[in-house]
Amino acid sequence: MSSSTVPDPAALSPRLPSPVQELADDRFTRRGLRLLLKRDDLIHPELIGNKWRKLAPNLRAATGRTIVTFGGAYSNHLRATAAAGRLLGLRTVGVVRGHELAGRPLNPSLARCAADGMRLHFVDRTTYRRKAEPGTLAALLRAVGAEEAHVVPEGGSNALAVRGCRALGKELGDRADVVAVACGTGGTLAGLAAGLPPGRRALGIPVLKGGFLSADVQALQEQAFGARRGTWALDDRFHFGGYARTTPELDTFAEDFTRRHGVPVERLYVAKLLYGLVTLAGEGAFARGTTIAAVVTGRPFPEPS
Ligand SMILES: *Cc1c(COP(=O)(O)O)cnc(C)c1O
């Protein structure tokens, strides 16, 4: 494909830098804290939030080749990749965890991927776990007829993606002392922390259980930058049992947050982030005068009607 026809994500007119909004929330103000929302959910209607920041450099690197990537049955990353494929005219293949899903009607998230033209390839959990091993990956690419593909790892977090997320920290600059983000693979946190100016720190709230993420974030920074970068930490208390797990308390919290501030709260990640920040503020974890920015990395799916 000639360079003039290489799809350019800039043609999709992302809203960058994303808007910053200050909220008046008494759970913060009564402690002398300011709360900002970094509205990455408004970057693009379909390539939402951190998915834009991670995918855009990969879409460029694909130079028109098929994109093969990986995700679970409700993956925001798979939906964003499928949408990018439709909008930019790229073939996309989604390798989906769970062979048992193959014979069944697609859930709304996978149905959206398929409607956007993504080819779905279901694999059993053992194969999925080994997907990064060279032999397994080569067999998968052969099975989907895409040996020349640009391969993007699960959650979109490779070195290109992590470098892309530095812009999030740069856009915030000195506006916040602490920038908090929900973490899946940790790629967004790894880039954000590297992009913040000296003296500012990043706080990650993992939504998966397991306590392995600190090593992963460190490894992602080493891949992307050759060394650990910036000041960052994780608080592992707010996963609510693990990925996609919720409790009535978390649902009530998210509904109340939307009622207070008119901001739709995505449930897999953003609800846990905001819950964590309200809890930390209540515990006195932040000194008076601290400005906290919460990154709104996504929007609810399906959109509430
Ligand atoms: C994918 C996603 C994340 C996690 O990003 P990582 O870079 O994998 O940590 C956070 N929030 C939302 C809404 C997401 O879709």
GROMACS .gro file of N, CA, C and O in nm, residues 153-236:
model
  336
  153PRO      N    1  -0.118  -0.632   2.146
  153PRO     CA    2  -0.147  -0.723   2.256
  153PRO      C    3  -0.281  -0.692   2.324
  153PRO      O    4  -0.343  -0.588   2.297
  154GLU      N    5  -0.322  -0.780   2.412
  154GLU     CA    6  -0.444  -0.763   2.489
  154GLU      C    7  -0.447  -0.625   2.555
  154GLU      O    8  -0.346  -0.579   2.609
  155GLY      N    9  -0.563  -0.561   2.550
  155GLY     CA   10  -0.574  -0.430   2.613
  155GLY      C   11  -0.499  -0.321   2.537
  155GLY      O   12  -0.502  -0.205   2.577
  156GLY      N   13  -0.433  -0.358   2.428
  156GLY     CA   14  -0.366  -0.256   2.345
  156GLY      C   15  -0.235  -0.205   2.400
  156GLY      O   16  -0.177  -0.111   2.347
  157SER      N   17  -0.183  -0.267   2.508
  157SER     CA   18  -0.067  -0.209   2.576
  157SER      C   19   0.064  -0.266   2.524
  157SER      O   20   0.114  -0.366   2.573
  158ASN      N   21   0.121  -0.201   2.424
  158ASN     CA   22   0.259  -0.229   2.382
  158ASN      C   23   0.339  -0.099   2.400
  158ASN      O   24   0.287   0.002   2.451
  159ALA      N   25   0.465  -0.101   2.358
  159ALA     CA   26   0.550   0.017   2.380
  159ALA      C   27   0.494   0.140   2.307
  159ALA      O   28   0.497   0.251   2.360
  160LEU      N   29   0.441   0.120   2.185
  160LEU     CA   30   0.383   0.233   2.112
  160LEU      C   31   0.268   0.295   2.190
  160LEU      O   32   0.255   0.417   2.199
  161ALA      N   33   0.184   0.209   2.246
  161ALA     CA   34   0.068   0.256   2.322
  161ALA      C   35   0.112   0.332   2.447
  161ALA      O   36   0.058   0.438   2.480
  162VAL      N   37   0.210   0.277   2.517
  162VAL     CA   38   0.257   0.340   2.641
  162VAL      C   39   0.316   0.478   2.608
  162VAL      O   40   0.285   0.577   2.676
  163ARG      N   41   0.392   0.486   2.501
  163ARG     CA   42   0.447   0.617   2.463
  163ARG      C   43   0.335   0.712   2.425
  163ARG      O   44   0.339   0.831   2.455
  164GLY      N   45   0.230   0.659   2.361
  164GLY     CA   46   0.114   0.742   2.324
  164GLY      C   47   0.045   0.801   2.446
  164GLY      O   48  -0.007   0.912   2.441
  165CYS      N   49   0.046   0.729   2.556
  165CYS     CA   50  -0.023   0.776   2.678
  165CYS      C   51   0.056   0.883   2.754
  165CYS      O   52   0.004   0.943   2.847
  166ARG      N   53   0.181   0.908   2.714
  166ARG     CA   54   0.254   1.019   2.776
  166ARG      C   55   0.179   1.151   2.756
  166ARG      O   56   0.185   1.240   2.841
  167ALA      N   57   0.111   1.164   2.641
  167ALA     CA   58   0.041   1.290   2.611
  167ALA      C   59  -0.063   1.322   2.719
  167ALA      O   60  -0.090   1.439   2.746
  168LEU      N   61  -0.119   1.219   2.780
  168LEU     CA   62  -0.216   1.242   2.886
  168LEU      C   63  -0.152   1.320   3.002
  168LEU      O   64  -0.208   1.419   3.052
  169GLY      N   65  -0.034   1.280   3.042
  169GLY     CA   66   0.038   1.352   3.148
  169GLY      C   67   0.081   1.490   3.103
  169GLY      O   68   0.073   1.587   3.180
  170LYS      N   69   0.125   1.501   2.980
  170LYS     CA   70   0.171   1.631   2.929
  170LYS      C   71   0.055   1.730   2.921
  170LYS      O   72   0.071   1.848   2.953
  171GLU      N   73  -0.063   1.682   2.878
  171GLU     CA   74  -0.178   1.771   2.869
  171GLU      C   75  -0.215   1.825   3.007
  171GLU      O   76  -0.253   1.940   3.022
  172LEU      N   77  -0.203   1.742   3.108
  172LEU     CA   78  -0.239   1.788   3.244
  172LEU      C   79  -0.131   1.878   3.302
  172LEU      O   80  -0.163   1.972   3.376
  173GLY      N   81  -0.008   1.851   3.269
  173GLY     CA   82   0.101   1.937   3.315
  173GLY      C   83   0.094   1.961   3.465
  173GLY      O   84   0.084   1.867   3.544
  174ASP      N   85   0.095   2.089   3.503
  174ASP     CA   86   0.095   2.124   3.645
  174ASP      C   87  -0.044   2.152   3.701
  174ASP      O   88  -0.058   2.207   3.809
  175ARG      N   89  -0.147   2.113   3.626
  175ARG     CA   90  -0.283   2.144   3.674
  175ARG      C   91  -0.323   2.060   3.794
  175ARG      O   92  -0.412   2.099   3.870
  176ALA      N   93  -0.264   1.944   3.811
  176ALA     CA   94  -0.301   1.856   3.923
  176ALA      C   95  -0.175   1.806   3.993
  176ALA      O   96  -0.072   1.785   3.929
  177ASP      N   97  -0.187   1.783   4.125
  177ASP     CA   98  -0.075   1.725   4.200
  177ASP      C   99  -0.073   1.574   4.185
  177ASP      O  100   0.033   1.512   4.179
  178VAL      N  101  -0.194   1.516   4.186
  178VAL     CA  102  -0.209   1.371   4.177
  178VAL      C  103  -0.303   1.341   4.061
  178VAL      O  104  -0.411   1.402   4.053
  179VAL      N  105  -0.263   1.252   3.973
  179VAL     CA  106  -0.349   1.211   3.862
  179VAL      C  107  -0.381   1.064   3.881
  179VAL      O  108  -0.291   0.980   3.887
  180ALA      N  109  -0.510   1.033   3.890
  180ALA     CA  110  -0.550   0.896   3.920
  180ALA      C  111  -0.619   0.834   3.799
  180ALA      O  112  -0.697   0.900   3.730
  181VAL      N  113  -0.589   0.706   3.777
  181VAL     CA  114  -0.646   0.636   3.662
  181VAL      C  115  -0.674   0.490   3.701
  181VAL      O  116  -0.599   0.430   3.779
  182ALA      N  117  -0.782   0.435   3.648
  182ALA     CA  118  -0.811   0.293   3.668
  182ALA      C  119  -0.721   0.212   3.576
  182ALA      O  120  -0.692   0.253   3.464
  183CYS      N  121  -0.678   0.095   3.623
  183CYS     CA  122  -0.581   0.015   3.549
  183CYS      C  123  -0.635  -0.124   3.517
  183CYS      O  124  -0.688  -0.192   3.605
  184GLY      N  125  -0.615  -0.165   3.392
  184GLY     CA  126  -0.635  -0.304   3.352
  184GLY      C  127  -0.499  -0.367   3.332
  184GLY      O  128  -0.443  -0.433   3.419
  185THR      N  129  -0.439  -0.342   3.214
  185THR     CA  130  -0.302  -0.387   3.190
  185THR      C  131  -0.197  -0.295   3.251
  185THR      O  132  -0.081  -0.334   3.263
  186GLY      N  133  -0.235  -0.172   3.282
  186GLY     CA  134  -0.142  -0.075   3.338
  186GLY      C  135  -0.069   0.010   3.235
  186GLY      O  136   0.012   0.095   3.270
  187GLY      N  137  -0.099  -0.011   3.107
  187GLY     CA  138  -0.031   0.065   3.001
  187GLY      C  139  -0.057   0.214   3.009
  187GLY      O  140   0.034   0.296   2.987
  188THR      N  141  -0.181   0.250   3.041
  188THR     CA  142  -0.214   0.392   3.048
  188THR      C  143  -0.139   0.459   3.163
  188THR      O  144  -0.081   0.567   3.147
  189LEU      N  145  -0.137   0.392   3.278
  189LEU     CA  146  -0.063   0.446   3.393
  189LEU      C  147   0.086   0.460   3.360
  189LEU      O  148   0.148   0.562   3.393
  190ALA      N  149   0.142   0.360   3.294
  190ALA     CA  150   0.285   0.362   3.261
  190ALA      C  151   0.320   0.484   3.176
  190ALA      O  152   0.421   0.551   3.201
  191GLY      N  153   0.236   0.516   3.079
  191GLY     CA  154   0.261   0.631   2.993
  191GLY      C  155   0.231   0.762   3.063
  191GLY      O  156   0.309   0.858   3.054
  192LEU      N  157   0.116   0.766   3.130
  192LEU     CA  158   0.077   0.887   3.205
  192LEU      C  159   0.188   0.931   3.300
  192LEU      O  160   0.229   1.048   3.301
  193ALA      N  161   0.240   0.838   3.380
  193ALA     CA  162   0.342   0.872   3.480
  193ALA      C  163   0.467   0.929   3.412
  193ALA      O  164   0.529   1.022   3.464
  194ALA      N  165   0.498   0.874   3.294
  194ALA     CA  166   0.617   0.921   3.222
  194ALA      C  167   0.596   1.061   3.165
  194ALA      O  168   0.693   1.133   3.142
  195GLY      N  169   0.470   1.098   3.141
  195GLY     CA  170   0.443   1.228   3.080
  195GLY      C  171   0.423   1.342   3.178
  195GLY      O  172   0.421   1.458   3.139
  196LEU      N  173   0.405   1.310   3.306
  196LEU     CA  174   0.380   1.416   3.406
  196LEU      C  175   0.509   1.493   3.434
  196LEU      O  176   0.618   1.436   3.433
  197PRO      N  177   0.496   1.623   3.466
  197PRO     CA  178   0.616   1.699   3.502
  197PRO      C  179   0.670   1.655   3.638
  197PRO      O  180   0.597   1.593   3.717
  198PRO      N  181   0.797   1.685   3.668
  198PRO     CA  182   0.855   1.648   3.797
  198PRO      C  183   0.771   1.704   3.912
  198PRO      O  184   0.714   1.812   3.900
  199GLY      N  185   0.760   1.626   4.019
  199GLY     CA  186   0.685   1.673   4.135
  199GLY      C  187   0.538   1.634   4.133
  199GLY      O  188   0.469   1.649   4.233
  200ARG      N  189   0.488   1.589   4.020
  200ARG     CA  190   0.348   1.543   4.011
  200ARG      C  191   0.350   1.391   4.015
  200ARG      O  192   0.444   1.329   3.967
  201ARG      N  193   0.242   1.331   4.071
  201ARG     CA  194   0.246   1.185   4.079
  201ARG      C  195   0.120   1.122   4.024
  201ARG      O  196   0.014   1.184   4.021
  202ALA      N  197   0.135   0.999   3.980
  202ALA     CA  198   0.024   0.923   3.924
  202ALA      C  199  -0.015   0.814   4.023
  202ALA      O  200   0.070   0.754   4.090
  203LEU      N  201  -0.146   0.789   4.031
  203LEU     CA  202  -0.198   0.686   4.120
  203LEU      C  203  -0.284   0.592   4.037
  203LEU      O  204  -0.379   0.636   3.971
  204GLY      N  205  -0.254   0.464   4.041
  204GLY     CA  206  -0.330   0.365   3.966
  204GLY      C  207  -0.422   0.286   4.057
  204GLY      O  208  -0.382   0.245   4.166
  205ILE      N  209  -0.546   0.264   4.011
  205ILE     CA  210  -0.641   0.181   4.084
  205ILE      C  211  -0.668   0.057   3.999
  205ILE      O  212  -0.744   0.063   3.901
  206PRO      N  213  -0.604  -0.057   4.033
  206PRO     CA  214  -0.627  -0.179   3.954
  206PRO      C  215  -0.771  -0.231   3.969
  206PRO      O  216  -0.824  -0.232   4.080
  207VAL      N  217  -0.830  -0.274   3.858
  207VAL     CA  218  -0.964  -0.332   3.863
  207VAL      C  219  -0.958  -0.484   3.861
  207VAL      O  220  -1.061  -0.550   3.871
  208LEU      N  221  -0.839  -0.540   3.845
  208LEU     CA  222  -0.822  -0.685   3.855
  208LEU      C  223  -0.761  -0.718   3.990
  208LEU      O  224  -0.684  -0.640   4.046
  209LYS      N  225  -0.795  -0.838   4.037
  209LYS     CA  226  -0.741  -0.885   4.163
  209LYS      C  227  -0.609  -0.955   4.137
  209LYS      O  228  -0.592  -1.013   4.031
  210GLY      N  229  -0.516  -0.947   4.227
  210GLY     CA  230  -0.397  -1.030   4.208
  210GLY      C  231  -0.268  -0.967   4.253
  210GLY      O  232  -0.174  -1.036   4.289
  211GLY      N  233  -0.260  -0.834   4.252
  211GLY     CA  234  -0.142  -0.768   4.304
  211GLY      C  235  -0.018  -0.783   4.217
  211GLY      O  236   0.093  -0.760   4.262
  212PHE      N  237  -0.036  -0.821   4.089
  212PHE     CA  238   0.079  -0.840   3.998
  212PHE      C  239   0.111  -0.716   3.918
  212PHE      O  240   0.208  -0.711   3.845
  213LEU      N  241   0.027  -0.612   3.930
  213LEU     CA  242   0.032  -0.505   3.830
  213LEU      C  243   0.156  -0.418   3.840
  213LEU      O  244   0.204  -0.365   3.741
  214SER      N  245   0.209  -0.404   3.961
  214SER     CA  246   0.324  -0.317   3.978
  214SER      C  247   0.441  -0.364   3.891
  214SER      O  248   0.505  -0.284   3.821
  215ALA      N  249   0.464  -0.494   3.889
  215ALA     CA  250   0.571  -0.550   3.805
  215ALA      C  251   0.539  -0.528   3.657
  215ALA      O  252   0.629  -0.500   3.577
  216ASP      N  253   0.411  -0.540   3.620
  216ASP     CA  254   0.372  -0.520   3.480
  216ASP      C  255   0.395  -0.376   3.436
  216ASP      O  256   0.442  -0.351   3.325
  217VAL      N  257   0.358  -0.280   3.521
  217VAL     CA  258   0.375  -0.138   3.485
  217VAL      C  259   0.523  -0.107   3.468
  217VAL      O  260   0.565  -0.042   3.372
  218GLN      N  261   0.602  -0.158   3.563
  218GLN     CA  262   0.746  -0.139   3.555
  218GLN      C  263   0.800  -0.197   3.423
  218GLN      O  264   0.879  -0.133   3.352
  219ALA      N  265   0.756  -0.319   3.388
  219ALA     CA  266   0.803  -0.384   3.264
  219ALA      C  267   0.760  -0.303   3.141
  219ALA      O  268   0.838  -0.287   3.046
  220LEU      N  269   0.638  -0.252   3.142
  220LEU     CA  270   0.591  -0.172   3.028
  220LEU      C  271   0.674  -0.045   3.014
  220LEU      O  272   0.707  -0.003   2.902
  221GLN      N  273   0.709   0.018   3.126
  221GLN     CA  274   0.794   0.138   3.118
  221GLN      C  275   0.933   0.103   3.067
  221GLN      O  276   0.992   0.179   2.988
  222GLU      N  277   0.985  -0.011   3.109
  222GLU     CA  278   1.119  -0.051   3.060
  222GLU      C  279   1.116  -0.076   2.909
  222GLU      O  280   1.206  -0.035   2.836
  223GLN      N  281   1.008  -0.142   2.862
  223GLN     CA  282   0.995  -0.165   2.717
  223GLN      C  283   0.985  -0.035   2.640
  223GLN      O  284   1.043  -0.018   2.534
  224ALA      N  285   0.905   0.059   2.694
  224ALA     CA  286   0.875   0.182   2.619
  224ALA      C  287   0.986   0.285   2.630
  224ALA      O  288   1.011   0.361   2.537
  225PHE      N  289   1.051   0.292   2.747
  225PHE     CA  290   1.145   0.402   2.774
  225PHE      C  291   1.283   0.354   2.817
  225PHE      O  292   1.372   0.436   2.840
  226GLY      N  293   1.300   0.224   2.834
  226GLY     CA  294   1.429   0.171   2.877
  226GLY      C  295   1.450   0.172   3.026
  226GLY      O  296   1.550   0.117   3.075
  227ALA      N  297   1.360   0.235   3.102
  227ALA     CA  298   1.375   0.242   3.248
  227ALA      C  299   1.243   0.286   3.310
  227ALA      O  300   1.152   0.329   3.240
  228ARG      N  301   1.234   0.271   3.443
  228ARG     CA  302   1.119   0.323   3.515
  228ARG      C  303   1.115   0.476   3.499
  228ARG      O  304   1.219   0.541   3.497
  229ARG      N  305   0.993   0.532   3.488
  229ARG     CA  306   0.978   0.676   3.468
  229ARG      C  307   0.871   0.734   3.559
  229ARG      O  308   0.768   0.672   3.580
  230GLY      N  309   0.896   0.857   3.606
  230GLY     CA  310   0.794   0.931   3.680
  230GLY      C  311   0.770   0.872   3.818
  230GLY      O  312   0.836   0.777   3.861
  231THR      N  313   0.674   0.930   3.888
  231THR     CA  314   0.640   0.885   4.022
  231THR      C  315   0.501   0.825   4.017
  231THR      O  316   0.405   0.893   3.982
  232TRP      N  317   0.492   0.697   4.048
  232TRP     CA  318   0.361   0.633   4.044
  232TRP      C  319   0.349   0.526   4.153
  232TRP      O  320   0.450   0.473   4.200
  233ALA      N  321   0.226   0.501   4.193
  233ALA     CA  322   0.197   0.397   4.292
  233ALA      C  323   0.061   0.338   4.260
  233ALA      O  324  -0.016   0.395   4.182
  234LEU      N  325   0.034   0.223   4.320
  234LEU     CA  326  -0.096   0.157   4.301
  234LEU      C  327  -0.166   0.144   4.437
  234LEU      O  328  -0.099   0.131   4.539
  235ASP      N  329  -0.298   0.149   4.435
  235ASP     CA  330  -0.374   0.112   4.554
  235ASP      C  331  -0.466  -0.004   4.515
  235ASP      O  332  -0.559   0.013   4.435
  236ASP      N  333  -0.438  -0.120   4.571
  236ASP     CA  334  -0.500  -0.246   4.528
  236ASP      C  335  -0.631  -0.278   4.600
  236ASP      O  336  -0.680  -0.391   4.589
   0.00000   0.00000   0.00000
